[in-house]
Amino acid sequence: MAVRTGERVSNGVRIANEAAAWMDGHQREFRDILQRVRYLRVRGHAGRLRDRVAAWCCDNGVRVSAKEGVFVDNSLWAAICRYLVLFDPDLMDDPVRMRHSDVDFVGLGEVAWYDFAADAAGEGADAVAR
């Protein structure tokens, strides 16, 4: 378990804000990544998920980063994994295996295009499939 410090909480806030901004601006790309991860699960490709998705992102021109020259930012990927599991809880542990991230100190930000309250009530799953 990571020790909670002011620096780690501040970093968590930064990651959460960057991830929410990425999600807000990249709905199609997130859905593409979600479908890719679901495909990997069905095919039995559980290990090295980040590397597999990063390669797919590079091949398909999908940037999961605000940094120049980086396709998949590790910190941002940690938050995206958490969104993936929120959207499809069946992905937890296989293939999405999460390590601790500083974003865990603060939680994820809201995504403008997705109604998490409806999903919690069982009404949002269809929106993800669209």
XYZ file of N, CA and C in Angstrom:
390
model
N 0.853 -1.176 0.000
C 0.000 0.000 0.000
C 0.898 1.237 0.000
N 0.583 2.146 -0.859
C 1.358 3.373 -0.973
C 1.034 4.314 0.182
N 2.038 5.052 0.580
C 1.873 6.028 1.656
C 1.287 7.308 1.061
N 0.253 7.800 1.697
C -0.415 9.026 1.245
C 0.411 10.237 1.681
N 0.849 11.012 0.720
C 1.576 12.250 0.996
C 0.930 13.369 0.180
N 1.235 14.593 0.536
C 0.712 15.726 -0.216
C 1.136 15.681 -1.672
N 2.370 15.280 -1.903
C 2.882 15.195 -3.272
C 2.108 14.148 -4.085
N 1.843 13.003 -3.479
C 1.127 11.932 -4.188
C -0.333 12.321 -4.434
N -0.946 12.998 -3.469
C -2.325 13.457 -3.664
C -2.369 14.496 -4.788
N -1.419 15.430 -4.796
C -1.358 16.438 -5.866
C -1.176 15.775 -7.225
N -0.311 14.772 -7.277
C -0.108 14.040 -8.519
C -1.391 13.310 -8.920
N -2.096 12.751 -7.946
C -3.366 12.083 -8.219
C -4.395 13.032 -8.800
N -4.453 14.241 -8.271
C -5.372 15.260 -8.798
C -5.011 15.579 -10.246
N -3.718 15.738 -10.513
C -3.265 16.024 -11.883
C -3.671 14.894 -12.831
N -3.421 13.647 -12.416
C -3.768 12.497 -13.255
C -5.277 12.440 -13.486
N -6.056 12.627 -12.425
C -7.518 12.573 -12.546
C -8.022 13.644 -13.505
N -7.479 14.849 -13.406
C -7.896 15.939 -14.289
C -7.510 15.664 -15.741
N -6.273 15.184 -15.953
C -5.824 14.867 -17.309
C -6.667 13.741 -17.904
N -6.961 12.731 -17.095
C -7.742 11.593 -17.590
C -9.165 12.012 -17.940
N -9.796 12.812 -17.082
C -11.158 13.270 -17.366
C -11.176 14.127 -18.630
N -10.172 14.979 -18.801
C -10.095 15.811 -20.006
C -9.890 14.937 -21.247
N -9.028 13.926 -21.128
C -8.816 13.023 -22.261
C -10.115 12.290 -22.597
N -10.789 11.779 -21.584
C -12.048 11.061 -21.800
C -13.086 11.966 -22.462
N -13.201 13.209 -21.986
C -14.179 14.142 -22.554
C -13.922 14.399 -24.037
N -12.661 14.462 -24.419
C -12.318 14.781 -25.801
C -12.090 13.593 -26.709
N -12.175 12.386 -26.165
C -11.823 11.203 -26.960
C -12.805 10.054 -26.753
N -14.080 10.342 -26.854
C -15.101 9.319 -26.640
C -14.919 8.147 -27.609
N -14.767 8.442 -28.891
C -14.619 7.375 -29.882
C -13.373 6.540 -29.610
N -12.267 7.208 -29.296
C -11.025 6.490 -29.033
C -11.146 5.604 -27.793
N -11.811 6.125 -26.751
C -12.000 5.306 -25.555
C -12.829 4.070 -25.883
N -13.897 4.263 -26.639
C -14.737 3.119 -27.005
C -13.951 2.112 -27.847
N -13.076 2.613 -28.723
C -12.227 1.713 -29.511
C -11.288 0.918 -28.608
N -10.692 1.592 -27.624
C -9.806 0.904 -26.680
C -10.600 -0.110 -25.870
N -11.783 0.274 -25.422
C -12.639 -0.643 -24.670
C -12.933 -1.900 -25.492
N -13.273 -1.719 -26.755
C -13.544 -2.876 -27.611
C -12.288 -3.724 -27.813
N -11.141 -3.066 -27.942
C -9.881 -3.806 -28.108
C -9.589 -4.642 -26.868
N -9.780 -4.066 -25.687
C -9.522 -4.791 -24.439
C -10.505 -5.949 -24.292
N -11.746 -5.732 -24.658
C -12.725 -6.831 -24.631
C -12.300 -7.948 -25.588
N -11.827 -7.570 -26.758
C -11.338 -8.544 -27.732
C -10.167 -9.343 -27.152
N -9.230 -8.649 -26.521
C -8.076 -9.336 -25.925
C -8.517 -10.310 -24.840
N -9.518 -9.922 -24.060
C -10.026 -10.819 -23.019
C -10.608 -12.084 -23.642
N -11.427 -11.923 -24.655
C -12.063 -13.070 -25.311
C -11.015 -13.987 -25.937
N -9.960 -13.399 -26.477
C -8.898 -14.179 -27.123
C -7.916 -14.783 -26.125
N -8.064 -14.444 -24.847
C -7.193 -15.009 -23.827
C -5.846 -14.325 -23.686
N -5.743 -13.092 -24.152
C -4.495 -12.332 -24.047
C -4.537 -11.442 -22.810
N -4.225 -12.020 -21.658
C -4.362 -11.280 -20.405
C -3.100 -10.515 -20.027
N -1.946 -11.024 -20.325
C -0.699 -10.394 -19.890
C -0.294 -9.202 -20.729
N 0.446 -8.312 -20.112
C 1.031 -7.151 -20.784
C -0.011 -6.312 -21.532
N -1.124 -6.075 -20.875
C -2.233 -5.358 -21.505
C -1.812 -3.978 -21.988
N -1.112 -3.238 -21.139
C -0.711 -1.886 -21.529
C 0.120 -1.923 -22.800
N 1.059 -2.858 -22.888
C 1.902 -2.957 -24.079
C 1.079 -3.316 -25.316
N 0.138 -4.235 -25.146
C -0.708 -4.638 -26.279
C -1.581 -3.469 -26.751
N -2.153 -2.748 -25.801
C -2.996 -1.608 -26.168
C -2.138 -0.480 -26.737
N -0.957 -0.261 -26.179
C -0.068 0.783 -26.694
C 0.313 0.487 -28.144
N 0.634 -0.765 -28.446
C 0.974 -1.137 -29.824
C -0.221 -0.900 -30.745
N -1.407 -1.288 -30.277
C -2.613 -1.079 -31.067
C -2.855 0.422 -31.279
N -2.662 1.217 -30.226
C -2.841 2.671 -30.338
C -1.876 3.255 -31.365
N -0.622 2.843 -31.312
C 0.367 3.332 -32.283
C -0.039 2.955 -33.705
N -0.461 1.703 -33.885
C -0.860 1.227 -35.212
C -2.086 1.959 -35.744
N -2.926 2.449 -34.845
C -4.185 3.079 -35.242
C -4.221 4.586 -35.016
N -3.081 5.166 -34.646
C -2.993 6.613 -34.481
C -3.780 7.179 -33.321
N -3.983 6.369 -32.281
C -4.724 6.808 -31.099
C -3.725 7.232 -30.031
N -3.801 8.483 -29.619
C -2.901 8.997 -28.581
C -3.614 9.015 -27.237
N -2.998 8.376 -26.255
C -3.509 8.413 -24.880
C -2.455 9.170 -24.078
N -2.253 10.413 -24.478
C -1.219 11.233 -23.860
C -1.360 12.668 -24.336
N -0.961 13.581 -23.478
C -0.878 14.982 -23.873
C 0.569 15.356 -24.168
N 1.482 14.400 -23.945
C 2.911 14.651 -24.125
C 3.326 14.399 -25.569
N 4.120 15.299 -26.098
C 4.616 15.179 -27.461
C 5.490 13.930 -27.598
N 5.251 13.152 -28.631
C 6.065 11.976 -28.904
C 5.718 10.747 -28.081
N 4.695 10.842 -27.249
C 4.288 9.706 -26.409
C 2.876 9.304 -26.826
N 2.698 8.020 -27.152
C 1.358 7.566 -27.529
C 0.531 7.166 -26.323
N 1.136 6.459 -25.368
C 0.398 6.016 -24.186
C 1.197 6.396 -22.947
N 0.702 7.394 -22.217
C 1.338 7.881 -20.996
C 0.988 6.930 -19.849
N 1.997 6.466 -19.111
C 1.766 5.490 -18.036
C 0.781 5.984 -16.986
N 0.933 7.224 -16.544
C 0.036 7.760 -15.512
C -1.395 7.843 -16.024
N -1.542 8.337 -17.231
C -2.867 8.451 -17.823
C -3.462 7.065 -18.068
N -2.636 6.123 -18.478
C -3.108 4.753 -18.702
C -3.666 4.150 -17.416
N -3.047 4.452 -16.280
C -3.550 3.935 -14.999
C -4.988 4.391 -14.770
N -5.279 5.641 -15.075
C -6.648 6.144 -14.900
C -7.581 5.566 -15.957
N -7.114 5.439 -17.185
C -7.945 4.878 -18.251
C -8.340 3.446 -17.901
N -7.428 2.680 -17.312
C -7.760 1.313 -16.875
C -8.913 1.323 -15.886
N -8.921 2.282 -15.009
C -9.992 2.370 -14.021
C -11.324 2.715 -14.698
N -11.279 3.591 -15.707
C -12.495 3.868 -16.471
C -12.953 2.616 -17.222
N -12.013 1.860 -17.787
C -12.383 0.629 -18.494
C -13.176 -0.303 -17.590
N -12.704 -0.454 -16.349
C -13.376 -1.351 -15.404
C -14.727 -0.774 -14.973
N -14.835 0.548 -14.866
C -16.136 1.150 -14.568
C -17.133 0.860 -15.688
N -16.665 0.915 -16.910
C -17.533 0.675 -18.052
C -17.858 -0.801 -18.221
N -16.915 -1.672 -17.871
C -17.129 -3.118 -18.010
C -16.445 -3.829 -16.849
N -17.154 -4.034 -15.742
C -16.560 -4.664 -14.557
C -15.990 -6.055 -14.825
N -16.436 -6.721 -15.883
C -15.904 -8.045 -16.210
C -14.439 -8.002 -16.629
N -13.926 -6.815 -16.925
C -12.520 -6.687 -17.322
C -11.566 -6.732 -16.130
N -12.090 -6.528 -14.927
C -11.249 -6.492 -13.726
C -10.528 -7.820 -13.540
N -9.248 -7.737 -13.320
C -8.346 -8.865 -13.083
C -8.000 -9.633 -14.351
N -8.880 -9.680 -15.316
C -8.572 -10.375 -16.558
C -9.322 -9.696 -17.690
N -8.685 -8.855 -18.444
C -7.250 -8.644 -18.540
C -6.710 -7.439 -17.765
N -7.582 -6.608 -17.174
C -7.108 -5.391 -16.503
C -6.662 -5.716 -15.083
N -5.368 -5.670 -14.881
C -4.790 -5.882 -13.550
C -4.166 -4.558 -13.125
N -4.745 -3.964 -12.113
C -4.307 -2.627 -11.711
C -3.324 -2.677 -10.555
N -2.288 -1.891 -10.705
C -1.381 -1.621 -9.594
C -1.826 -0.298 -8.982
N -1.275 0.012 -7.827
C -1.631 1.287 -7.201
C -1.165 2.444 -8.082
N -1.984 3.468 -8.131
C -1.659 4.708 -8.822
C -2.016 5.857 -7.897
N -1.339 6.965 -8.047
C -1.662 8.137 -7.233
C -3.094 8.613 -7.455
N -3.694 8.282 -8.596
C -5.089 8.663 -8.835
C -6.012 7.977 -7.830
N -5.583 6.863 -7.251
C -6.408 6.159 -6.262
C -6.624 6.983 -4.993
N -5.751 7.937 -4.731
C -5.919 8.797 -3.555
C -7.085 9.773 -3.715
N -7.447 10.085 -4.969
C -8.469 11.113 -5.198
C -9.675 10.620 -5.991
N -9.544 9.551 -6.719
C -10.644 9.045 -7.535
C -10.654 9.658 -8.919
N -11.570 9.184 -9.729
C -11.677 9.631 -11.113
C -12.617 10.814 -11.239
N -12.387 11.603 -12.262
C -13.276 12.720 -12.542
C -14.466 12.280 -13.377
N -15.498 13.107 -13.403
C -16.682 12.812 -14.209
C -16.362 12.973 -15.684
N -17.063 12.197 -16.485
C -16.926 12.271 -17.933
C -18.233 12.832 -18.481
N -18.133 13.937 -19.210
C -19.326 14.662 -19.652
C -20.275 13.805 -20.485
N -19.759 12.906 -21.284
C -20.605 12.154 -22.207
C -21.140 10.846 -21.639
N -20.859 10.541 -20.396
C -21.316 9.269 -19.836
C -22.041 9.492 -18.523
N -23.180 8.883 -18.370
C -23.998 9.026 -17.173
C -23.715 7.866 -16.217
N -22.776 8.079 -15.300
C -22.404 7.029 -14.351
C -23.560 6.680 -13.421
N -24.420 7.649 -13.111
C -25.565 7.368 -12.241
C -26.519 6.394 -12.924
N -26.736 6.589 -14.229
C -27.600 5.671 -14.968
C -26.977 4.284 -15.022
N -25.657 4.236 -15.181
C -24.979 2.944 -15.225
C -25.111 2.230 -13.885
N -24.983 2.967 -12.803
C -25.120 2.361 -11.475
C -26.530 1.810 -11.278
N -27.496 2.425 -11.954
C -28.880 1.954 -11.868
C -29.175 0.874 -12.909
N -28.134 0.477 -13.666
C -28.305 -0.559 -14.673
C -28.805 -0.066 -16.010
N -28.791 1.253 -16.210
C -29.317 1.826 -17.449
C -28.224 2.308 -18.388
N -26.978 2.317 -17.960
C -25.922 2.917 -18.765
C -25.161 1.957 -19.646
N -25.303 0.660 -19.433
C -24.525 -0.314 -20.190
C -24.802 -0.225 -21.685
N -26.046 0.045 -22.059
C -26.376 0.158 -23.472
C -25.674 1.342 -24.114
N -25.470 2.408 -23.358
C -24.787 3.588 -23.894
C -23.344 3.265 -24.243
N -22.715 2.377 -23.488
C -21.330 1.997 -23.770
C -21.260 1.193 -25.053
N -22.238 0.351 -25.294
C -22.225 -0.517 -26.463
C -22.453 0.248 -27.764
N -23.071 1.419 -27.677
C -23.362 2.192 -28.893
C -22.124 2.749 -29.512
